[in-house]
mmCIF file of C-alpha atoms in Angstrom:
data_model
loop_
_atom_site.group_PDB
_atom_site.id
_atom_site.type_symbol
_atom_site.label_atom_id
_atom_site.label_comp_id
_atom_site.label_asym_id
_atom_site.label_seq_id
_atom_site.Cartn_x
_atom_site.Cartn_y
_atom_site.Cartn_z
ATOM 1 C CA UNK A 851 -16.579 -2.073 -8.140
ATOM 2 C CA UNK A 852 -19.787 -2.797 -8.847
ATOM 3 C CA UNK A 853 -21.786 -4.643 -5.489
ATOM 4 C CA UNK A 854 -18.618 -4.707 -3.398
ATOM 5 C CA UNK A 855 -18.940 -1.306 -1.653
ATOM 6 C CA UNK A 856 -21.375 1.899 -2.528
ATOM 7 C CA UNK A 857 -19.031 3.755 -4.987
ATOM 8 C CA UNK A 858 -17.570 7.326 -3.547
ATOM 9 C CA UNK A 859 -14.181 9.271 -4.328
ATOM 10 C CA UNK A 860 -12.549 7.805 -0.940
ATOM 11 C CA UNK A 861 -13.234 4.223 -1.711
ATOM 12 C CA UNK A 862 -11.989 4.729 -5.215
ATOM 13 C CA UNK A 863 -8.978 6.864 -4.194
ATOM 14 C CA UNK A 864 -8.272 4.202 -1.581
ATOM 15 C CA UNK A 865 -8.780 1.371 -4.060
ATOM 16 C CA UNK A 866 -6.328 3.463 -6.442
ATOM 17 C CA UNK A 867 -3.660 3.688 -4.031
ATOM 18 C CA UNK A 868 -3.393 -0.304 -2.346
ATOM 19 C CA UNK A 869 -3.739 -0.645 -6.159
ATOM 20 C CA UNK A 870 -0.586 0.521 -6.847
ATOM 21 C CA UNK A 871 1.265 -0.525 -3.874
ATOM 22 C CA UNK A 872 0.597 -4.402 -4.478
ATOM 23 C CA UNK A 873 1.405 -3.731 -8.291
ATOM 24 C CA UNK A 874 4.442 -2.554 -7.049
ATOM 25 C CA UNK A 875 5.189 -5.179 -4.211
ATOM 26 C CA UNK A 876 4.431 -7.632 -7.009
ATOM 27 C CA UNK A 877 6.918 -6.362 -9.221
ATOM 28 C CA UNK A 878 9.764 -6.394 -7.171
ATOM 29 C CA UNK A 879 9.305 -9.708 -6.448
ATOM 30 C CA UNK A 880 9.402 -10.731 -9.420
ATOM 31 C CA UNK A 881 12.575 -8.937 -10.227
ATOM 32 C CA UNK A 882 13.892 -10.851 -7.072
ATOM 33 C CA UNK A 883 12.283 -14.158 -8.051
ATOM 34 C CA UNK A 884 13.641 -14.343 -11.813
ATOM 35 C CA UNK A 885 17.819 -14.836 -11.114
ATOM 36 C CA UNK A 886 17.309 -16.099 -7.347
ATOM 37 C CA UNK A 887 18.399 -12.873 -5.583
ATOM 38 C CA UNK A 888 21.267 -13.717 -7.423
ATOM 39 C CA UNK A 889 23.702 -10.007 -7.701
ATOM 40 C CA UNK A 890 21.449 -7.576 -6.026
ATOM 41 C CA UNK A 891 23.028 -5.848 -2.927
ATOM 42 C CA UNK A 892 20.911 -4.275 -0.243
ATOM 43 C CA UNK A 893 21.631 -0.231 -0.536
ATOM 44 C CA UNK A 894 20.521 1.910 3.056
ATOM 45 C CA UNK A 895 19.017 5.114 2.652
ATOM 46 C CA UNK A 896 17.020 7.947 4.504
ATOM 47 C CA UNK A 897 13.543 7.534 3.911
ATOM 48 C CA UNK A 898 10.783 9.941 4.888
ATOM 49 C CA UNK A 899 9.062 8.228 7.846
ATOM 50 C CA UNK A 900 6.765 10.672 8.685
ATOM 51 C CA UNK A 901 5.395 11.045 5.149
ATOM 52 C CA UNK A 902 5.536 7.143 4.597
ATOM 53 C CA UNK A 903 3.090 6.406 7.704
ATOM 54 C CA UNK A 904 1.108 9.488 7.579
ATOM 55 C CA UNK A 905 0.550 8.092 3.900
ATOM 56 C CA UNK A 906 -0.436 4.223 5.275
ATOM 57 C CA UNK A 907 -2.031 5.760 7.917
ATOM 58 C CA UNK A 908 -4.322 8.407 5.238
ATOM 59 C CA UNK A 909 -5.590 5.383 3.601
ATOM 60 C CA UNK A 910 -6.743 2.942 6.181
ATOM 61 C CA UNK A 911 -8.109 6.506 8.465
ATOM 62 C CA UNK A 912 -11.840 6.220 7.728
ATOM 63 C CA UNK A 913 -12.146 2.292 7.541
ATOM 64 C CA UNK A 914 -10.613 2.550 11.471
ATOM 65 C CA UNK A 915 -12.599 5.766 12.025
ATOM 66 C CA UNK A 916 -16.099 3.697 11.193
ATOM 67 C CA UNK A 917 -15.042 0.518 13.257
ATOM 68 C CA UNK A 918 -15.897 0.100 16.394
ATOM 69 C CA UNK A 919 -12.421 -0.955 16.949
ATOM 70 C CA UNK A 920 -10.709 0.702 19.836
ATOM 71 C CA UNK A 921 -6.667 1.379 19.862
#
């Protein structure tokens, strides 16, 4: 991290966690990519939505909070 951003907890926590969701984005691609798609069935379940975007919306907070970005 060193000259990319002053180091702090939330840019480290925040680094942590897109971390791990493009490790795991990666990763199921792969799965995907290595037989084609070939045998795996789509499965529906009940996700949490209100946890899922409170959580995207947690990490990108402060970043939109110190923009001068209005929504």
């Amino acid at each position: 991290m060193t000259g990319c951003f002053s180091p702090n907890r939330y840019c480290s926590e925040n680094l942590l966690k897109q971390t791990e969701g493009l490790t795991n984005l990666i990763e199921d691609l792969r799965v995907v990519s290595s037989s084609g798609g070939a045998g795996y069935t789509l499965t529906l379940k009940k996700v949490d939505l209100s946890a899922t975007m409170t959580s995207a919306l947690d990490t990108f907070y402060r970043s939109f909070d110190e923009s001068s970005l209005l929504f």
